[in-house]
PDB file of C-alpha atoms in Angstrom:
ATOM      1  CA  MET A   1     -92.566  75.877 -92.233  1.00 55.00           C
ATOM      2  CA  THR A   2     -91.467  78.830 -90.223  1.00 50.00           C
ATOM      3  CA  THR A   3     -89.933  78.662 -86.770  1.00 46.00           C
ATOM      4  CA  GLU A   4     -91.874  75.272 -86.444  1.00 43.00           C
ATOM      5  CA  PRO A   5     -93.291  73.413 -89.350  1.00 45.00           C
ATOM      6  CA  GLU A   6     -96.186  75.899 -89.656  1.00 43.00           C
ATOM      7  CA  THR A   7     -96.738  79.077 -91.605  1.00 40.00           C
ATOM      8  CA  THR A   8     -98.869  80.347 -88.789  1.00 36.00           C
ATOM      9  CA  ALA A   9     -97.588  82.079 -85.709  1.00 31.00           C
ATOM     10  CA  VAL A  10     -95.813  79.889 -83.199  1.00 36.00           C
ATOM     11  CA  SER A  11     -97.591  79.118 -79.992  1.00 38.00           C
ATOM     12  CA  ALA A  12     -96.047  79.982 -76.632  1.00 36.00           C
ATOM     13  CA  GLU A  13     -95.457  76.324 -75.840  1.00 45.00           C
ATOM     14  CA  ILE A  14     -92.955  75.951 -78.607  1.00 63.00           C
ATOM     15  CA  GLU A  15     -91.150  79.234 -78.356  1.00 74.00           C
ATOM     16  CA  GLY A  16     -87.683  79.671 -76.984  1.00 88.00           C
ATOM     17  CA  GLY A  17     -84.466  77.860 -77.290  1.00 93.00           C
ATOM     18  CA  ALA A  18     -83.477  74.174 -77.797  1.00 93.00           C
ATOM     19  CA  ARG A  19     -85.146  71.603 -75.456  1.00 94.00           C
ATOM     20  CA  PRO A  20     -84.323  68.134 -74.573  1.00 94.00           C
ATOM     21  CA  GLY A  21     -86.533  65.459 -76.201  1.00 91.00           C
ATOM     22  CA  PRO A  22     -87.544  62.083 -74.549  1.00 90.00           C
ATOM     23  CA  ASP A  23     -84.104  60.826 -75.513  1.00 92.00           C
ATOM     24  CA  GLY A  24     -82.346  63.762 -73.840  1.00 92.00           C
ATOM     25  CA  ARG A  25     -81.018  65.198 -77.181  1.00 94.00           C
ATOM     26  CA  LEU A  26     -81.601  68.926 -77.556  1.00 96.00           C
ATOM     27  CA  ARG A  27     -84.022  69.827 -80.392  1.00 96.00           C
ATOM     28  CA  CYS A  28     -85.705  72.891 -81.721  1.00 96.00           C
ATOM     29  CA  PRO A  29     -88.671  73.128 -79.331  1.00 95.00           C
ATOM     30  CA  TRP A  30     -91.214  72.275 -81.971  1.00 94.00           C
ATOM     31  CA  GLY A  31     -89.346  69.040 -82.778  1.00 94.00           C
ATOM     32  CA  THR A  32     -89.542  67.365 -79.378  1.00 93.00           C
ATOM     33  CA  THR A  33     -93.064  65.967 -79.386  1.00 91.00           C
ATOM     34  CA  PRO A  34     -95.281  64.515 -80.742  1.00 94.00           C
ATOM     35  CA  GLU A  35     -93.364  61.585 -82.370  1.00 93.00           C
ATOM     36  CA  ASP A  36     -94.587  62.785 -85.880  1.00 93.00           C
ATOM     37  CA  TYR A  37     -92.736  66.145 -85.442  1.00 94.00           C
ATOM     38  CA  ALA A  38     -89.592  64.605 -83.805  1.00 95.00           C
ATOM     39  CA  ALA A  39     -89.157  62.114 -86.693  1.00 95.00           C
ATOM     40  CA  TYR A  40     -89.644  64.970 -89.215  1.00 97.00           C
ATOM     41  CA  HIS A  41     -87.359  67.303 -87.371  1.00 97.00           C
ATOM     42  CA  ASP A  42     -84.563  64.764 -87.138  1.00 96.00           C
ATOM     43  CA  THR A  43     -84.607  63.072 -90.583  1.00 96.00           C
ATOM     44  CA  GLU A  44     -86.077  65.534 -92.995  1.00 96.00           C
ATOM     45  CA  TRP A  45     -86.438  69.272 -92.063  1.00 97.00           C
ATOM     46  CA  GLY A  46     -83.460  71.338 -93.272  1.00 96.00           C
ATOM     47  CA  ARG A  47     -81.908  68.594 -95.324  1.00 96.00           C
ATOM     48  CA  PRO A  48     -81.217  69.331 -99.062  1.00 97.00           C
ATOM     49  CA  VAL A  49     -84.052  68.117-101.424  1.00 98.00           C
ATOM     50  CA  HIS A  50     -83.484  67.986-105.042  1.00 98.00           C
ATOM     51  CA  GLY A  51     -85.550  66.696-107.920  1.00 98.00           C
ATOM     52  CA  ASP A  52     -88.451  68.522-109.615  1.00 98.00           C
ATOM     53  CA  ASP A  53     -91.251  66.127-108.527  1.00 98.00           C
ATOM     54  CA  ALA A  54     -89.877  66.298-104.849  1.00 98.00           C
ATOM     55  CA  LEU A  55     -89.846  70.004-104.848  1.00 98.00           C
ATOM     56  CA  PHE A  56     -93.226  70.206-106.513  1.00 98.00           C
ATOM     57  CA  GLU A  57     -94.551  67.835-103.738  1.00 98.00           C
ATOM     58  CA  ARG A  58     -93.132  70.046-101.018  1.00 98.00           C
ATOM     59  CA  LEU A  59     -94.429  73.181-102.671  1.00 98.00           C
ATOM     60  CA  CYS A  60     -97.859  71.771-102.807  1.00 98.00           C
ATOM     61  CA  LEU A  61     -97.874  70.493 -99.221  1.00 98.00           C
ATOM     62  CA  GLU A  62     -96.679  73.874 -97.930  1.00 96.00           C
ATOM     63  CA  GLY A  63     -99.524  75.389 -99.750  1.00 96.00           C
ATOM     64  CA  PHE A  64    -102.059  73.020 -98.428  1.00 97.00           C
ATOM     65  CA  GLN A  65    -100.648  73.709 -94.973  1.00 95.00           C
ATOM     66  CA  SER A  66    -101.226  77.404 -95.129  1.00 91.00           C
ATOM     67  CA  GLY A  67    -103.361  78.381 -92.109  1.00 90.00           C
ATOM     68  CA  LEU A  68    -103.256  74.973 -90.640  1.00 93.00           C
ATOM     69  CA  SER A  69    -100.863  72.858 -88.409  1.00 92.00           C
ATOM     70  CA  TRP A  70     -98.108  71.158 -90.300  1.00 93.00           C
ATOM     71  CA  LEU A  71     -98.934  68.066 -88.167  1.00 94.00           C
ATOM     72  CA  THR A  72    -102.080  67.883 -90.065  1.00 96.00           C
ATOM     73  CA  ILE A  73    -100.159  67.719 -93.286  1.00 97.00           C
ATOM     74  CA  LEU A  74     -97.663  65.186 -92.040  1.00 96.00           C
ATOM     75  CA  ARG A  75    -100.358  62.834 -90.821  1.00 97.00           C
ATOM     76  CA  LYS A  76    -102.156  63.120 -94.289  1.00 98.00           C
ATOM     77  CA  ARG A  77     -98.978  62.909 -96.363  1.00 98.00           C
ATOM     78  CA  GLU A  78     -99.278  59.490 -97.670  1.00 98.00           C
ATOM     79  CA  ALA A  79    -102.996  60.243 -98.552  1.00 98.00           C
ATOM     80  CA  PHE A  80    -101.835  63.215-100.487  1.00 98.00           C
ATOM     81  CA  ARG A  81     -99.368  61.203-102.368  1.00 98.00           C
ATOM     82  CA  ALA A  82    -101.986  58.584-103.239  1.00 98.00           C
ATOM     83  CA  ALA A  83    -104.382  61.213-104.251  1.00 98.00           C
ATOM     84  CA  PHE A  84    -101.812  63.289-106.415  1.00 98.00           C
ATOM     85  CA  ALA A  85    -100.042  60.398-108.257  1.00 98.00           C
ATOM     86  CA  ASP A  86     -96.983  60.598-105.920  1.00 98.00           C
ATOM     87  CA  PHE A  87     -96.886  64.361-107.104  1.00 98.00           C
ATOM     88  CA  HIS A  88     -95.286  63.231-110.464  1.00 98.00           C
ATOM     89  CA  ILE A  89     -95.529  66.523-112.445  1.00 98.00           C
ATOM     90  CA  PRO A  90     -96.617  65.127-115.823  1.00 98.00           C
ATOM     91  CA  ALA A  91     -99.240  62.856-114.283  1.00 98.00           C
ATOM     92  CA  VAL A  92    -100.823  65.698-112.175  1.00 98.00           C
ATOM     93  CA  ALA A  93    -100.707  67.916-115.060  1.00 98.00           C
ATOM     94  CA  ARG A  94    -103.070  65.578-116.838  1.00 98.00           C
ATOM     95  CA  PHE A  95    -105.493  65.571-114.105  1.00 98.00           C
ATOM     96  CA  THR A  96    -109.108  66.251-115.354  1.00 98.00           C
ATOM     97  CA  GLU A  97    -112.222  68.026-113.925  1.00 97.00           C
ATOM     98  CA  GLU A  98    -113.195  64.474-112.785  1.00 98.00           C
ATOM     99  CA  ASP A  99    -109.999  64.165-110.840  1.00 98.00           C
ATOM    100  CA  GLU A 100    -110.603  67.640-109.397  1.00 98.00           C
ATOM    101  CA  ARG A 101    -114.052  66.373-108.170  1.00 98.00           C
ATOM    102  CA  ARG A 102    -112.432  63.171-106.882  1.00 98.00           C
ATOM    103  CA  LEU A 103    -109.875  65.386-104.781  1.00 98.00           C
ATOM    104  CA  LEU A 104    -112.648  67.480-103.481  1.00 98.00           C
ATOM    105  CA  ALA A 105    -114.441  64.370-102.214  1.00 98.00           C
ATOM    106  CA  ASP A 106    -111.274  62.696-100.629  1.00 98.00           C
ATOM    107  CA  SER A 107    -111.459  62.950 -96.854  1.00 97.00           C
ATOM    108  CA  GLY A 108    -107.841  61.781 -96.506  1.00 98.00           C
ATOM    109  CA  ILE A 109    -106.506  65.126 -97.767  1.00 98.00           C
ATOM    110  CA  VAL A 110    -107.336  68.729 -97.261  1.00 98.00           C
ATOM    111  CA  ARG A 111    -110.344  69.427 -99.278  1.00 97.00           C
ATOM    112  CA  ASN A 112    -109.856  73.254-100.225  1.00 97.00           C
ATOM    113  CA  ARG A 113    -110.953  74.076-103.702  1.00 97.00           C
ATOM    114  CA  ALA A 114    -108.532  76.984-104.063  1.00 97.00           C
ATOM    115  CA  LYS A 115    -105.534  74.879-102.835  1.00 98.00           C
ATOM    116  CA  ILE A 116    -106.451  71.937-105.069  1.00 98.00           C
ATOM    117  CA  GLY A 117    -106.926  74.156-108.080  1.00 98.00           C
ATOM    118  CA  ALA A 118    -103.576  75.798-107.488  1.00 98.00           C
ATOM    119  CA  ALA A 119    -101.805  72.413-107.229  1.00 98.00           C
ATOM    120  CA  LEU A 120    -103.315  71.295-110.548  1.00 98.00           C
ATOM    121  CA  ALA A 121    -102.505  74.685-112.224  1.00 98.00           C
ATOM    122  CA  ASN A 122     -98.915  74.706-111.051  1.00 98.00           C
ATOM    123  CA  ALA A 123     -98.364  71.166-112.242  1.00 98.00           C
ATOM    124  CA  ARG A 124     -99.571  72.194-115.752  1.00 98.00           C
ATOM    125  CA  VAL A 125     -97.059  75.080-115.634  1.00 98.00           C
ATOM    126  CA  ALA A 126     -94.225  72.902-114.387  1.00 98.00           C
ATOM    127  CA  ALA A 127     -94.905  70.179-116.890  1.00 98.00           C
ATOM    128  CA  GLU A 128     -93.961  72.779-119.743  1.00 98.00           C
ATOM    129  CA  TRP A 129     -90.484  73.361-118.185  1.00 98.00           C
ATOM    130  CA  ALA A 130     -87.323  71.510-119.083  1.00 98.00           C
ATOM    131  CA  PRO A 131     -86.265  68.702-116.694  1.00 98.00           C
ATOM    132  CA  GLY A 132     -84.369  70.025-113.735  1.00 98.00           C
ATOM    133  CA  GLU A 133     -85.800  73.620-114.288  1.00 98.00           C
ATOM    134  CA  LEU A 134     -87.879  73.737-111.268  1.00 98.00           C
ATOM    135  CA  ASP A 135     -84.890  72.405-109.111  1.00 98.00           C
ATOM    136  CA  ARG A 136     -82.559  75.012-110.680  1.00 98.00           C
ATOM    137  CA  LEU A 137     -84.954  77.792-110.031  1.00 98.00           C
ATOM    138  CA  VAL A 138     -85.718  77.028-106.473  1.00 98.00           C
ATOM    139  CA  TRP A 139     -82.071  76.403-105.527  1.00 98.00           C
ATOM    140  CA  SER A 140     -80.853  79.587-107.315  1.00 98.00           C
ATOM    141  CA  TYR A 141     -82.410  81.465-104.327  1.00 98.00           C
ATOM    142  CA  ALA A 142     -80.444  79.695-101.554  1.00 98.00           C
ATOM    143  CA  PRO A 143     -78.537  82.243 -99.655  1.00 96.00           C
ATOM    144  CA  ASP A 144     -74.894  81.686 -98.823  1.00 95.00           C
ATOM    145  CA  PRO A 145     -74.627  79.766 -95.574  1.00 91.00           C
ATOM    146  CA  ALA A 146     -71.897  81.870 -94.262  1.00 91.00           C
ATOM    147  CA  SER A 147     -74.184  84.987 -94.435  1.00 92.00           C
ATOM    148  CA  ARG A 148     -76.555  83.576 -91.816  1.00 93.00           C
ATOM    149  CA  ARG A 149     -75.969  83.176 -88.074  1.00 93.00           C
ATOM    150  CA  ALA A 150     -77.438  80.211 -86.398  1.00 95.00           C
ATOM    151  CA  PRO A 151     -80.569  81.176 -84.485  1.00 96.00           C
ATOM    152  CA  ARG A 152     -80.458  80.591 -80.750  1.00 96.00           C
ATOM    153  CA  THR A 153     -84.210  81.005 -80.223  1.00 96.00           C
ATOM    154  CA  THR A 154     -87.315  80.505 -82.250  1.00 95.00           C
ATOM    155  CA  ALA A 155     -87.838  84.293 -81.928  1.00 95.00           C
ATOM    156  CA  GLU A 156     -84.632  84.691 -84.262  1.00 96.00           C
ATOM    157  CA  VAL A 157     -86.054  82.613 -87.021  1.00 96.00           C
ATOM    158  CA  PRO A 158     -87.626  84.763 -89.709  1.00 96.00           C
ATOM    159  CA  GLY A 159     -91.030  84.179 -91.250  1.00 95.00           C
ATOM    160  CA  SER A 160     -89.818  85.228 -94.726  1.00 97.00           C
ATOM    161  CA  THR A 161     -86.617  86.635 -96.313  1.00 97.00           C
ATOM    162  CA  PRO A 162     -85.609  88.838 -99.193  1.00 97.00           C
ATOM    163  CA  GLU A 163     -84.708  85.464-100.986  1.00 98.00           C
ATOM    164  CA  SER A 164     -88.043  83.920-100.220  1.00 98.00           C
ATOM    165  CA  THR A 165     -89.837  87.040-101.394  1.00 98.00           C
ATOM    166  CA  ALA A 166     -87.771  86.914-104.683  1.00 98.00           C
ATOM    167  CA  LEU A 167     -88.515  83.375-105.130  1.00 98.00           C
ATOM    168  CA  ALA A 168     -92.251  83.737-104.591  1.00 98.00           C
ATOM    169  CA  LYS A 169     -92.282  86.596-107.040  1.00 98.00           C
ATOM    170  CA  GLN A 170     -90.336  84.604-109.605  1.00 98.00           C
ATOM    171  CA  LEU A 171     -92.595  81.559-109.238  1.00 98.00           C
ATOM    172  CA  LYS A 172     -95.698  83.841-109.678  1.00 98.00           C
ATOM    173  CA  LYS A 173     -94.221  85.536-112.755  1.00 98.00           C
ATOM    174  CA  ARG A 174     -93.747  82.089-114.218  1.00 98.00           C
ATOM    175  CA  GLY A 175     -97.295  81.217-113.656  1.00 98.00           C
ATOM    176  CA  PHE A 176     -97.421  79.556-110.219  1.00 98.00           C
ATOM    177  CA  ARG A 177    -100.259  80.253-107.782  1.00 96.00           C
ATOM    178  CA  PHE A 178    -100.853  80.089-104.093  1.00 94.00           C
ATOM    179  CA  VAL A 179     -97.243  80.846-103.291  1.00 96.00           C
ATOM    180  CA  GLY A 180     -96.214  83.875-101.262  1.00 96.00           C
ATOM    181  CA  PRO A 181     -92.994  84.827 -99.458  1.00 97.00           C
ATOM    182  CA  THR A 182     -93.922  82.899 -96.279  1.00 96.00           C
ATOM    183  CA  THR A 183     -94.881  79.724 -98.177  1.00 96.00           C
ATOM    184  CA  ALA A 184     -91.684  80.172-100.131  1.00 98.00           C
ATOM    185  CA  TYR A 185     -89.578  80.432 -96.947  1.00 97.00           C
ATOM    186  CA  ALA A 186     -91.200  77.374 -95.533  1.00 96.00           C
ATOM    187  CA  LEU A 187     -90.254  75.476 -98.609  1.00 97.00           C
ATOM    188  CA  MET A 188     -86.740  76.891 -98.168  1.00 98.00           C
ATOM    189  CA  GLN A 189     -86.500  75.657 -94.624  1.00 97.00           C
ATOM    190  CA  ALA A 190     -88.061  72.177 -95.428  1.00 96.00           C
ATOM    191  CA  CYS A 191     -85.823  71.510 -98.441  1.00 98.00           C
ATOM    192  CA  GLY A 192     -82.423  72.709 -96.873  1.00 97.00           C
ATOM    193  CA  LEU A 193     -81.832  75.909 -98.748  1.00 97.00           C
ATOM    194  CA  VAL A 194     -81.524  77.373 -95.375  1.00 97.00           C
ATOM    195  CA  ASP A 195     -80.617  75.752 -91.926  1.00 96.00           C
ATOM    196  CA  ASP A 196     -82.915  77.111 -89.360  1.00 97.00           C
ATOM    197  CA  HIS A 197     -82.135  74.383 -86.669  1.00 97.00           C
ATOM    198  CA  LEU A 198     -81.378  76.397 -83.636  1.00 97.00           C
ATOM    199  CA  ALA A 199     -77.675  76.619 -82.631  1.00 96.00           C
ATOM    200  CA  ASP A 200     -77.883  74.057 -79.793  1.00 96.00           C
ATOM    201  CA  CYS A 201     -80.017  71.688 -81.701  1.00 97.00           C
ATOM    202  CA  TRP A 202     -78.260  68.322 -82.231  1.00 96.00           C
ATOM    203  CA  CYS A 203     -79.128  68.210 -85.747  1.00 95.00           C
ATOM    204  CA  ARG A 204     -77.181  71.440 -86.540  1.00 89.00           C
ATOM    205  CA  GLN A 205     -74.273  70.305 -84.212  1.00 74.00           C
ATOM    206  CA  GLN A 206     -73.843  66.844 -85.493  1.00 66.00           C
ATOM    207  CA  GLN A 207     -74.543  67.341 -89.218  1.00 57.00           C
ATOM    208  CA  PRO A 208     -73.121  69.404 -92.015  1.00 49.00           C
ATOM    209  CA  ALA A 209     -74.914  72.537 -92.839  1.00 43.00           C
ATOM    210  CA  GLY A 210     -78.356  71.317 -94.160  1.00 40.00           C
ATOM    211  CA  GLY A 211     -77.669  67.778 -93.198  1.00 42.00           C
ATOM    212  CA  ALA A 212     -77.559  64.825 -95.470  1.00 43.00           C
ATOM    213  CA  PRO A 213     -79.301  65.140 -98.850  1.00 46.00           C
ATOM    214  CA  VAL A 214     -82.826  63.679 -99.174  1.00 49.00           C
ATOM    215  CA  SER A 215     -83.231  61.761-102.304  1.00 43.00           C
ATOM    216  CA  GLY A 216     -86.663  62.392-103.971  1.00 49.00           C
ATOM    217  CA  ARG A 217     -88.780  61.679-100.967  1.00 43.00           C
TER     218      ARG A 217
END
């Protein structure tokens, strides 16, 4: 996600500085409501994620989100997990044309032929890599936290960076599809490679940079 958990432009309603949520805590404006966003903001976004399957899941979901609200993806996440074998890379890599037809008929997920095709193709690519290789590749593009100033408003949060551009280029070079600099940066934000919580957000103030690690899911 960029600025808020979307790769599309931020609406005026969620621009600006940190805002108090229902509990009075200051949060990034997109993370105050609805409850789905608040929970994701407080417990997941910006916290380090490791593991090939976990990163593959988030890469797929960021791709499916492209052009849509991240709230749509959050509310369909469990359906995505059920449909895509918990995003276990070897399992998804074995999906057949029949599985692809099943996915295209599954109303619980985003039924976009190009995005589904990319997820399956990317699984087949990643299945050929050594264990931990996807994790190492993604995290090799994490910038030095000391080189990044905490944003004070959403306007200071970039949509992409040189690091995300380089990551997207490398993934494409290795055979991945449907991943550009904006999607790669959304992945970096979601998985804690960067901390884009606003300076006054309680998540940044009360957690180490990036927060506590998220294990797998």
